[in-house]
Short mmCIF file of C-alpha atoms in Angstrom, two decimals:
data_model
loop_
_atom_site.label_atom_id
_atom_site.label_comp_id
_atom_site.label_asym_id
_atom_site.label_seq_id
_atom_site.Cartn_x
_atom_site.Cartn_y
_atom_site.Cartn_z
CA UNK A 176 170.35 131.73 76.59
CA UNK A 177 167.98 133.55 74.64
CA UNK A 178 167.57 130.51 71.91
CA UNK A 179 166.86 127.94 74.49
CA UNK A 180 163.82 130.26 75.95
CA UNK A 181 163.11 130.69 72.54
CA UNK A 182 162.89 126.91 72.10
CA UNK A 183 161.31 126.17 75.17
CA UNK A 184 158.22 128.51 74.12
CA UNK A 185 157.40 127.58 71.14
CA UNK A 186 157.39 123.72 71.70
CA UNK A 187 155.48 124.07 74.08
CA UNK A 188 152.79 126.20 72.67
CA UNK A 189 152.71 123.46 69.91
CA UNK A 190 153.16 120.63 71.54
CA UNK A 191 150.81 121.38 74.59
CA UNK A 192 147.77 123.71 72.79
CA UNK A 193 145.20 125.40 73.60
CA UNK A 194 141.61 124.20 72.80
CA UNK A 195 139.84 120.83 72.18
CA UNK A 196 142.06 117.23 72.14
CA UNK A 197 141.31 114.48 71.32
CA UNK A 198 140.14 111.33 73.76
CA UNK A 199 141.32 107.57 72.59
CA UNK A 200 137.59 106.50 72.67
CA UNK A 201 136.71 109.13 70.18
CA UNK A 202 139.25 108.41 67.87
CA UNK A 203 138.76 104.68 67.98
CA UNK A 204 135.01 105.41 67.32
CA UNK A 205 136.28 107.94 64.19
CA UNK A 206 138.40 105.24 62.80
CA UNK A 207 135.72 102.76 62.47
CA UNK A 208 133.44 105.28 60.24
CA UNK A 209 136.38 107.22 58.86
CA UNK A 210 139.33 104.88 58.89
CA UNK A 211 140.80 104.35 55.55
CA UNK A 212 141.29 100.51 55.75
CA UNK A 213 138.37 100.27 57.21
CA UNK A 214 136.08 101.74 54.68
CA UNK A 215 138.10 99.87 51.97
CA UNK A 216 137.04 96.41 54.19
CA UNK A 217 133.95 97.63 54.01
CA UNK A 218 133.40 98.17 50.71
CA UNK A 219 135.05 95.24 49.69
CA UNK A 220 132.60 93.06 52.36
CA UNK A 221 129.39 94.80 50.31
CA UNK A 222 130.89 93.62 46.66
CA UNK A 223 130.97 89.91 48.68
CA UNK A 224 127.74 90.15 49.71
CA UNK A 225 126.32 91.45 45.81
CA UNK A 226 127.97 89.08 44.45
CA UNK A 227 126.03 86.09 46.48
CA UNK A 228 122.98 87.13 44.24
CA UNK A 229 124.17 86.48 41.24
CA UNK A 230 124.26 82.33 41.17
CA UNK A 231 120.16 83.41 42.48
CA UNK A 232 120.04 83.30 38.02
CA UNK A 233 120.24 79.63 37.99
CA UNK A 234 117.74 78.94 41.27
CA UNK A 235 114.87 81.84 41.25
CA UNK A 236 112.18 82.47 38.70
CA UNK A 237 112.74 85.25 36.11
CA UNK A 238 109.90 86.78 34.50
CA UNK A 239 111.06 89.09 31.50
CA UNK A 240 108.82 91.27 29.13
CA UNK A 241 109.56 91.61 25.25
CA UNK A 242 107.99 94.16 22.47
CA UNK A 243 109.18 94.06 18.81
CA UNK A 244 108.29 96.27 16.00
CA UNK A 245 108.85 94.53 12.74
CA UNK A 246 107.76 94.79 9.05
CA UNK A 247 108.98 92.12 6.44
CA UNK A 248 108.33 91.01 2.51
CA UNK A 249 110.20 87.69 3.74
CA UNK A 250 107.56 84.66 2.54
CA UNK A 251 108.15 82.89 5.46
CA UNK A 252 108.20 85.58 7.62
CA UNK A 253 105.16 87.64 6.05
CA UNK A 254 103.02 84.02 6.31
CA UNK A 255 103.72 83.83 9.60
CA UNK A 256 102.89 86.79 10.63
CA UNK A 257 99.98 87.42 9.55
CA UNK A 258 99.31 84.01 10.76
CA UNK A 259 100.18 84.84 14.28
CA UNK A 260 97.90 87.78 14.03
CA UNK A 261 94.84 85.44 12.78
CA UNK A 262 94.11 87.44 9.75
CA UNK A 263 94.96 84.04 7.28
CA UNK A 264 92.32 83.71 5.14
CA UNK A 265 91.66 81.11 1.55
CA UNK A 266 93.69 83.69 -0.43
CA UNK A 267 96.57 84.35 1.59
CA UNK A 268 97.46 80.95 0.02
CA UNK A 269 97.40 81.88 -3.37
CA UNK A 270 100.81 80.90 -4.46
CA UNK A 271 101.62 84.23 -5.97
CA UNK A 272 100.41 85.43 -2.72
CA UNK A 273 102.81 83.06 -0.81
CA UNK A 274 105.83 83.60 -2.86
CA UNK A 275 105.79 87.39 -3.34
CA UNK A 276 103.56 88.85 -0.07
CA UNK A 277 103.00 92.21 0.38
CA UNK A 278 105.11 93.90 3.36
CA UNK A 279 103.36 93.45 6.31
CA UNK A 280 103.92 95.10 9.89
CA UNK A 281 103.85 93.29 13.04
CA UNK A 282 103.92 94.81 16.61
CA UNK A 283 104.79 91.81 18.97
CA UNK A 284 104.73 91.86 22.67
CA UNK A 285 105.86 88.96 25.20
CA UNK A 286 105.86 88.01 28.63
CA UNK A 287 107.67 85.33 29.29
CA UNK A 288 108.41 83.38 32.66
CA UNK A 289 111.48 80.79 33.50
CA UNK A 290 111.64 78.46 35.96
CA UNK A 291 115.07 77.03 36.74
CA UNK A 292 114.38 73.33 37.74
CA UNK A 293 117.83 71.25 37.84
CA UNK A 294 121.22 73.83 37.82
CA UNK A 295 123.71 72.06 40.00
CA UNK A 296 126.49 75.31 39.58
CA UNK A 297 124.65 77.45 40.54
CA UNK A 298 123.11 75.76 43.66
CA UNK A 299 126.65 75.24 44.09
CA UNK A 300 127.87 78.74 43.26
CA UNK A 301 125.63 79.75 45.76
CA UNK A 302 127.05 78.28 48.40
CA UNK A 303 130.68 79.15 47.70
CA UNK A 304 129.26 83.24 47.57
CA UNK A 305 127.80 82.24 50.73
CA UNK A 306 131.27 81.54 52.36
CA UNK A 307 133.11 84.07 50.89
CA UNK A 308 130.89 87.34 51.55
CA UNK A 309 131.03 85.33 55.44
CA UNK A 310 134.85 85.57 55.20
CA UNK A 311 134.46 89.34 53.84
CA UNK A 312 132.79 89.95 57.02
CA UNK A 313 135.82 88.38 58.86
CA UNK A 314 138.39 90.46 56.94
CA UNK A 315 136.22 93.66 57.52
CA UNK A 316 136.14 92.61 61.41
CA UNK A 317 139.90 91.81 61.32
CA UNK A 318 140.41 95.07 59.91
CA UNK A 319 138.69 96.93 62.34
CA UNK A 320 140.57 95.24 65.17
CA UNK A 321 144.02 95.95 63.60
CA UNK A 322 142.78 99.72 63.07
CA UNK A 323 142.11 99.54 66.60
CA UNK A 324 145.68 98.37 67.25
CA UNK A 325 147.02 101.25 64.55
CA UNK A 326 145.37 103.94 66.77
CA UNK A 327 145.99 103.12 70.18
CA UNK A 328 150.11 102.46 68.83
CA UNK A 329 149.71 106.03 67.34
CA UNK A 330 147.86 107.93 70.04
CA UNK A 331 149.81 106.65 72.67
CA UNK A 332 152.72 107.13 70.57
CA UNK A 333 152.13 110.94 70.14
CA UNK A 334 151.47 110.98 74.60
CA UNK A 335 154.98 109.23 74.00
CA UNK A 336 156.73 111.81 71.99
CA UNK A 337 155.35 114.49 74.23
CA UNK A 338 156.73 113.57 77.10
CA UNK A 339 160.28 113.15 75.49
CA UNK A 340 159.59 116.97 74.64
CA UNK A 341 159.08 117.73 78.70
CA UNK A 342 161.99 115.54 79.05
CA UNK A 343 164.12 117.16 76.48
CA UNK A 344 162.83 120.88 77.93
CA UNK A 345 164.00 119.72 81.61
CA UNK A 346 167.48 118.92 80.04
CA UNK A 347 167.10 122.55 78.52
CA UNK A 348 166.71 123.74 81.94
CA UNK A 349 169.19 122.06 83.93
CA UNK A 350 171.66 122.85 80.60
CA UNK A 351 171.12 126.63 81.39
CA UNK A 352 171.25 125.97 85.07
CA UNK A 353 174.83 124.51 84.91
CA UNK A 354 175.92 127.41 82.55
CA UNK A 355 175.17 130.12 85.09
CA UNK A 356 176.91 127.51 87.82
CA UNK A 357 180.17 127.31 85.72
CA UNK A 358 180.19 130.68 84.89
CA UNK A 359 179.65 131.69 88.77
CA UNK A 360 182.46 129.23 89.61
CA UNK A 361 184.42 130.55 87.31
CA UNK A 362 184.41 134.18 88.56
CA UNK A 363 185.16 132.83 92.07
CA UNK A 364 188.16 130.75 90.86
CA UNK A 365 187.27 127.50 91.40
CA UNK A 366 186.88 126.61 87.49
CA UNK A 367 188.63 127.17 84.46
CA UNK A 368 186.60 129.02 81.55
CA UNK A 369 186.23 125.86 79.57
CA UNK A 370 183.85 124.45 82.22
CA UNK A 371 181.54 127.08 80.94
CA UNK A 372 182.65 126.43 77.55
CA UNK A 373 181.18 122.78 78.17
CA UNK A 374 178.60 123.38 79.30
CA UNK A 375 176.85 126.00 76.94
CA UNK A 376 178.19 123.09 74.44
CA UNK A 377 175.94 120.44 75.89
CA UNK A 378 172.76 122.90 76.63
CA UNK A 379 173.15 123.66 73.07
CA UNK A 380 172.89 119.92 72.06
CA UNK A 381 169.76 119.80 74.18
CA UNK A 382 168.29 122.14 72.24
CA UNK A 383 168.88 120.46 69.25
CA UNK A 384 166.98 117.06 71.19
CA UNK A 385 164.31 119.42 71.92
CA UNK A 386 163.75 120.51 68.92
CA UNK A 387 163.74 117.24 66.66
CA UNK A 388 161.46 115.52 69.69
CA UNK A 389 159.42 118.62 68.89
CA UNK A 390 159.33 117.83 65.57
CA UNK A 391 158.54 113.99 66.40
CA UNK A 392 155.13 115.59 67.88
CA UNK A 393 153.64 116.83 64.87
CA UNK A 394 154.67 113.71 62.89
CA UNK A 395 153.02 111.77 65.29
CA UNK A 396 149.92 114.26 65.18
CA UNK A 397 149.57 113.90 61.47
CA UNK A 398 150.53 110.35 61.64
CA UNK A 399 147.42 109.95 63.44
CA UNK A 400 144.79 112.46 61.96
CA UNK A 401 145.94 110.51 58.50
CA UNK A 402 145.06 106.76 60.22
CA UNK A 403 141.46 108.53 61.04
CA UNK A 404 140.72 108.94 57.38
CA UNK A 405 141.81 113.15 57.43
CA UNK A 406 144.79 114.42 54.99
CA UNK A 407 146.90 114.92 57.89
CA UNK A 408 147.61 118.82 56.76
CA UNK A 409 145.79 119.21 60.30
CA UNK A 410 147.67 117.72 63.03
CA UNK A 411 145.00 115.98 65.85
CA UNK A 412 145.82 116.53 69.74
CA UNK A 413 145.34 113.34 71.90
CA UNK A 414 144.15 113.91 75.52
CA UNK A 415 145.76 112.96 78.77
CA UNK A 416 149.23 111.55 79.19
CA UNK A 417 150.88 108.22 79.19
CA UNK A 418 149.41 105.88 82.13
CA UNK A 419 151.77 105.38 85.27
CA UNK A 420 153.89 102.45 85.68
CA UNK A 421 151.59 101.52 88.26
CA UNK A 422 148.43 101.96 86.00
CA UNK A 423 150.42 99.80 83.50
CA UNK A 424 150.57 96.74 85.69
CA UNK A 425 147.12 97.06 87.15
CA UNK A 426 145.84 96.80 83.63
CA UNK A 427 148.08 93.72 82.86
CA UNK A 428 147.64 92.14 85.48
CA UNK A 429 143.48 91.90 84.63
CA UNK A 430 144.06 91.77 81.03
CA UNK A 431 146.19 88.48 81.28
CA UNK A 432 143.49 86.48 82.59
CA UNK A 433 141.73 86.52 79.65
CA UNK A 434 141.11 83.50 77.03
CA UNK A 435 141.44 83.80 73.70
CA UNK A 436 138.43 84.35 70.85
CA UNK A 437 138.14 82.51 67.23
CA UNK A 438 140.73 85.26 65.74
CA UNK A 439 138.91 86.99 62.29
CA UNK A 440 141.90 86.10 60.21
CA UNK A 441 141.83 82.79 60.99
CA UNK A 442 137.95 82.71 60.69
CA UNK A 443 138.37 84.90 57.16
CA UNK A 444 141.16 82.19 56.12
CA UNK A 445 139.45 79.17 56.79
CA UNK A 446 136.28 80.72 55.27
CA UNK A 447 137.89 81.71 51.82
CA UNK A 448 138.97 77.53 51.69
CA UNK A 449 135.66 76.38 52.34
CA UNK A 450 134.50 79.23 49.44
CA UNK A 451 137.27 77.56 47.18
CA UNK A 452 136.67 73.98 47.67
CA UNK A 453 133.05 74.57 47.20
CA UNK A 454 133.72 76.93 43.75
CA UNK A 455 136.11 74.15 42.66
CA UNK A 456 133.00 71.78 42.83
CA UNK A 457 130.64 74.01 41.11
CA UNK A 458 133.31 74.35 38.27
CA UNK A 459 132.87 70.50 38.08
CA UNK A 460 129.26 70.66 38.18
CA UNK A 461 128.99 72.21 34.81
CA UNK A 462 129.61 69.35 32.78
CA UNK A 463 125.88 67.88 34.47
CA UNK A 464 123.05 68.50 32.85
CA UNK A 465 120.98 71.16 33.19
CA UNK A 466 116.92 70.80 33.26
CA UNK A 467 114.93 74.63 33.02
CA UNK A 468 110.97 75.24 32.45
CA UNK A 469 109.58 78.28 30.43
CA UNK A 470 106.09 79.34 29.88
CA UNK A 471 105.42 82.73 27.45
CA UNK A 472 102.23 84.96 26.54
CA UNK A 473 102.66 86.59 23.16
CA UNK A 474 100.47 89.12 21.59
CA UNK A 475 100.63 89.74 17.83
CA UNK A 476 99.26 92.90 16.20
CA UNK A 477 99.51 95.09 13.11
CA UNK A 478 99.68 98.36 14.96
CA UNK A 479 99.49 98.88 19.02
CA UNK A 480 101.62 96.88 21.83
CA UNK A 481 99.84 93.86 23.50
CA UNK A 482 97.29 94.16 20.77
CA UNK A 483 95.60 90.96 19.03
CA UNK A 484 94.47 87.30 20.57
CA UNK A 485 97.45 86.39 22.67
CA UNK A 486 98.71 82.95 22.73
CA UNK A 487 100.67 80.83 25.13
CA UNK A 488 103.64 77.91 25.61
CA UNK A 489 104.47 75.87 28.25
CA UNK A 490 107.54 73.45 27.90
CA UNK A 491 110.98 72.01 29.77
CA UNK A 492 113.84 72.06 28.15
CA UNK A 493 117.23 69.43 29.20
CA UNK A 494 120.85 70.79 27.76
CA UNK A 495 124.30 69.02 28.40
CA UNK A 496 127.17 70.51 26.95
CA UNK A 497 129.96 67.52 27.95
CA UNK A 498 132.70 69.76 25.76
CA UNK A 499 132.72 73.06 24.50
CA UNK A 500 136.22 73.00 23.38
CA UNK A 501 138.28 72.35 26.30
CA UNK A 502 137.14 75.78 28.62
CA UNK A 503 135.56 73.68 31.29
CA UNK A 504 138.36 71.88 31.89
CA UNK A 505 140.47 75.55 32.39
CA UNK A 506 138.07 76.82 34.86
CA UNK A 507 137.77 72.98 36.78
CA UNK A 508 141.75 73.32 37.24
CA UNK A 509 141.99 76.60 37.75
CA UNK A 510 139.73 76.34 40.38
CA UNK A 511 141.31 73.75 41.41
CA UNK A 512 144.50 75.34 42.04
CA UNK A 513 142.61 78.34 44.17
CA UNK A 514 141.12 75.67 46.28
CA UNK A 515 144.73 74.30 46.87
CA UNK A 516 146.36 77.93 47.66
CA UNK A 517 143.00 78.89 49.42
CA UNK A 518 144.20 76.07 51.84
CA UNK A 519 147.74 76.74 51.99
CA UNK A 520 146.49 80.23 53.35
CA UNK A 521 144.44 79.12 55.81
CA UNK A 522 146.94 76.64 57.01
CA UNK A 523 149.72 79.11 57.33
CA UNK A 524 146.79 81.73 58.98
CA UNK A 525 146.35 79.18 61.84
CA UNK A 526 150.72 78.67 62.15
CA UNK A 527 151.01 83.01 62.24
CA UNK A 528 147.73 83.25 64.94
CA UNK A 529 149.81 80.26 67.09
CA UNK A 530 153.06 82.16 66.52
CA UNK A 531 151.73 85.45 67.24
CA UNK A 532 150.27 84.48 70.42
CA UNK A 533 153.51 83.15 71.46
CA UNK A 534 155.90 85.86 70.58
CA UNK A 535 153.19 88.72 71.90
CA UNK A 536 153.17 87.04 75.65
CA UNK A 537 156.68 86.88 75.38
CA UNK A 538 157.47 90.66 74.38
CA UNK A 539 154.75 91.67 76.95
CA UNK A 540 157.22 89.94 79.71
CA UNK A 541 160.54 91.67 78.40
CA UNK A 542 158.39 94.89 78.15
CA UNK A 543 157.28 94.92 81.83
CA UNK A 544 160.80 93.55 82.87
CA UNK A 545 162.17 96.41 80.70
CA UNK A 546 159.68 99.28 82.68
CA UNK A 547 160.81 97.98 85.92
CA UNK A 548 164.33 98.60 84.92
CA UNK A 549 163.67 102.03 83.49
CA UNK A 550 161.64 102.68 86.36
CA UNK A 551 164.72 102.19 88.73
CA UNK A 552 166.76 104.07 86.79
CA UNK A 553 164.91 106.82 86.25
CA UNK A 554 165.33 107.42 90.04
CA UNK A 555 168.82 106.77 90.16
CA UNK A 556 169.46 108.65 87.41
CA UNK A 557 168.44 111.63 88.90
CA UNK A 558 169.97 111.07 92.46
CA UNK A 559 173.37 110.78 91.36
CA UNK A 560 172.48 113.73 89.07
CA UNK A 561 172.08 115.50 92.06
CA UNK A 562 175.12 114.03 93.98
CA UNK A 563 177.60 115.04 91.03
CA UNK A 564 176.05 118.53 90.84
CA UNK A 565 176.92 118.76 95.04
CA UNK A 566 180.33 117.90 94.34
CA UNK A 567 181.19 119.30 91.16
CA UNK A 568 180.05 122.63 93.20
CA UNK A 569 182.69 121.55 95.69
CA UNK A 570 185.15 120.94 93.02
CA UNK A 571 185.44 117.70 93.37
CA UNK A 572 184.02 116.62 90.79
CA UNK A 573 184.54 118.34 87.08
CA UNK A 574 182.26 119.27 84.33
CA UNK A 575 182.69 116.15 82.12
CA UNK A 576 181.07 114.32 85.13
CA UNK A 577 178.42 116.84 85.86
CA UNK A 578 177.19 117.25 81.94
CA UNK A 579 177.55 113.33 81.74
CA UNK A 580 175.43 113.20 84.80
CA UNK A 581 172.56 115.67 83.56
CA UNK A 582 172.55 113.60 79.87
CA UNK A 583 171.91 110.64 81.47
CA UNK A 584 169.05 111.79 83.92
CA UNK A 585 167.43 112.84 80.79
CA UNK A 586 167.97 109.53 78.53
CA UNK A 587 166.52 107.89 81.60
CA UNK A 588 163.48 109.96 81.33
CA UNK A 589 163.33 109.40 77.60
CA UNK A 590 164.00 105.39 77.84
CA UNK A 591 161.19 105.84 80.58
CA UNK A 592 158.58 106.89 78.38
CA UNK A 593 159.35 104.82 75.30
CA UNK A 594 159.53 101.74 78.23
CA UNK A 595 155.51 102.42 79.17
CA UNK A 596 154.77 102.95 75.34
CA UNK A 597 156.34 99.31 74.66
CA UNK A 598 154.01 98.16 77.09
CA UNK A 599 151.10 99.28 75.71
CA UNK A 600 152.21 97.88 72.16
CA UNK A 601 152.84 95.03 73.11
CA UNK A 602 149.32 94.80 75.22
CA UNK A 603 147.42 96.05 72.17
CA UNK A 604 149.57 92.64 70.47
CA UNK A 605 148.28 90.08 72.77
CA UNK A 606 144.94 91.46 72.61
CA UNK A 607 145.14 91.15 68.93
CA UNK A 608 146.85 87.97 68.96
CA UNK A 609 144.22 86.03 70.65
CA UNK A 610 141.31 87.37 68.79
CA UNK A 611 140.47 90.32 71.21
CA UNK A 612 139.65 93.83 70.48
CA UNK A 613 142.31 96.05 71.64
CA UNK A 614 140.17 98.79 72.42
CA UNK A 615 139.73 98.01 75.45
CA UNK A 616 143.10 99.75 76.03
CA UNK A 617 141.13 103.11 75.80
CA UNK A 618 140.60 102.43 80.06
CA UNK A 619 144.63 103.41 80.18
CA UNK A 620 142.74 107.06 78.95
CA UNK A 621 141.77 108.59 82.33
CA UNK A 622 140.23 111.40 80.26
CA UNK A 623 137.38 109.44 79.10
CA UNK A 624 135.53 107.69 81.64
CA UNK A 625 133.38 106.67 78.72
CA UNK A 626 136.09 103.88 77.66
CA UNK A 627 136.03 101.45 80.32
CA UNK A 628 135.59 98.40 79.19
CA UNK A 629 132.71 96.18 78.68
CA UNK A 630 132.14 92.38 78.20
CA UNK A 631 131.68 92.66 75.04
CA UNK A 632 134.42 94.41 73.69
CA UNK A 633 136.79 91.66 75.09
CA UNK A 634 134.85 88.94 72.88
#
């Protein structure tokens, strides 16, 4: 049984390493900095909240400063240049003067102010950036919460897969054990050879478990150092084990009791509506008319920047554009038909939250009916495990029964585990489901007394 040592070390010199792990609190904390959905939320809650300055164009002042360098034989152009300067004098009108000038150079420099006064879109426009950088903040929080919910489903998942491995390296065990009983049997006459034949068949086919649950561990592992924002070439080692069954309902039975919160999708849903409504009426807004004051220093000068008398103007100025070739009517429709599929969303964002609820109490009940059954059998499994070993050494029993026996001690091990993993999904659900952060799951790590949760994580 050389191979099945062989086995046995190295999974568990991988699965079980040396050096630092890491603790669920640590790696919830990592994925909010680090996360790849998360800084993609992120980033796409900071282009919201840019782009609810730039309807500011139509409402705040804009000053802007202007320099020219220009030189001209133009009539008109020379004339009034030299005019702006306040060099005309009696012969500048000399008609050969006027109508064939010499070139003349002008250096012209402006500051000019403008005062917005009446802009209805982009009062307007304003408001519907307002709501949607808001519901960019939802999505962002949403995000985090369902990172939250990715983590604790894969670092409780890799806990999972490791215990399958002790699981799978106890059925290694007893395989090996019941070889060297059928073999012993066998010298003493109470067993044929094929007993022993069996059962190196069915150690062998625990090795094979063994070594694809091994396996399962470092997918997990990378599975999870890739949802913290790492390539995953590096696999990343959780802490601790998977809670007790006990542990399991103590947490459930505190975490039930809790109300629900506004859910972020919901929030980011009804949000991006509101944005869309609001955009649809700034799109009809534009046919108004609009109503914008200026005022402008100018300087004038032959040779040097701000050079010369400078002059001023003051004045208001009223547009109305009520066609410009049929484009306002694109944008009121299409915006039209956002604001109608804007609301669609947020009505079917309300039916999901209402659904989700529902079905997440409901798989937490069949997932804590489920780990009491495991539970039980887990036990029994290995009792009558133990019974059919006593009389299989009495030969009463034979080998088919024995092997049968051992296989399903350890699927009862294995259905064990994955029982007290579904429990925790389906925990880190609900949570979700009704708007609450499932990080409070990190008190299920005893490693990390730093994870308890507060008050504020629940809301």
């Amino acid at each position: 049984m050389r191979t099945s040592l062989l086995v046995l070390l190295v999974s568990t010199a991988v699965v079980h390493p040396a050096g630092a792990q890491l603790r669920l609190g640590d790696a919830l904390r990592r994925a909010d900095t680090a996360g790849i959905a998360n800084r993609a939320a992120a980033g796409a809650s900071a282009e919201r909240d840019g782009n609810r300055l730039a309807p500011m164009r139509g409402i705040l002042p804009a000053l802007r400063v202007e320099a020219s360098a220009i030189r001209t034989t133009d009539p008109i152009g020379a004339f009034g240049t030299v005019l702006r300067q306040r060099r005309i004098t009696a012969a500048d009108f000399n008609p050969a003067t006027l109508n064939y000038p010499a070139a003349v150079s002008n250096v012209g420099t402006g500051l000019v102010a403008e005062l917005p006064l009446f802009n209805a879109d982009a009062w307007l426009g304003r408001d519907a950036a307002g709501r949607a950088a808001e519901a960019g903040h939802a999505v962002a929080n949403w995000t985090r919460l369902g990172t939250h919910s990715d983590v604790i489903r894969a670092w409780f998942g890799t806990l999972t897969a490791r215990e399958k491995v002790t699981a799978y390296e106890a059925a290694v065990r007893a395989g090996t054990a019941h070889v060297k009983q059928a073999e012993s049997l066998q010298r003493n006459g109470v067993v044929t050879p094929s007993d022993a034949l069996m059962a190196s068949v069915k150690a062998g086919e625990m090795e094979s478990e063994l070594a694809s649950a091994h396996g399962d561990v470092l997918t997990a592992q990378r599975g999870l150092a890739v949802l913290l924002g790492e390539d995953g070439s590096t696999p990343l080692i959780p802490s601790g084990a998977l809670p007790t069954a006990k542990q399991l309902r103590d947490f459930t039975g505190a975490d039930t009791s809790l109300a629900a919160a506004p859910r972020a999708d919901v929030q980011a849903a009804t949000l991006g509506a509101a944005a869309a409504a609001r955009d649809a009426d700034r799109a009809r807004s534009t046919m108004l008319p609009r109503l914008n004051g200026f005022a402008r220093y100018d300087w004038n000068d032959a040779s040097r920047i701000a050079g010369g008398d400078k002059n001023w103007t003051v004045g208001v100025m009223a547009s109305w554009s009520p066609f410009t070739g049929a484009a306002e009517i694109a944008e009121r429709r299409a915006t039209q038909g956002r604001a109608a599929q804007a609301n669609a969303y947020a009505d079917g964002a309300n039916a999901q939250a209402r659904f989700e609820s529902e079905k997440a109490s409901t798989d937490l009940r069949v997932a804590l009916l489920k780990l009491e059954i495991t539970e039980r059998s887990v036990t029994q499994a290995a009792d009558a495990h133990r019974i059919v070993n006593r009389r299989y050494e009495g030969g009463l029993a034979s080998v088919t029964e024995l092997l049968d026996a051992s296989a399903t001690e350890t699927h009862a091990a294995t259905m064990f585990a994955k029982a007290r993993y579904d429990v925790i999904v389906a925990l880190a659900a609900r949570r979700l489901a009704l708007g609450l952060d499932p990080a409070a799951l990190a008190a299920l790590d005893t490693t990390d007394s730093r994870t308890q949760p507060s008050k504020d994580t629940d809301r």
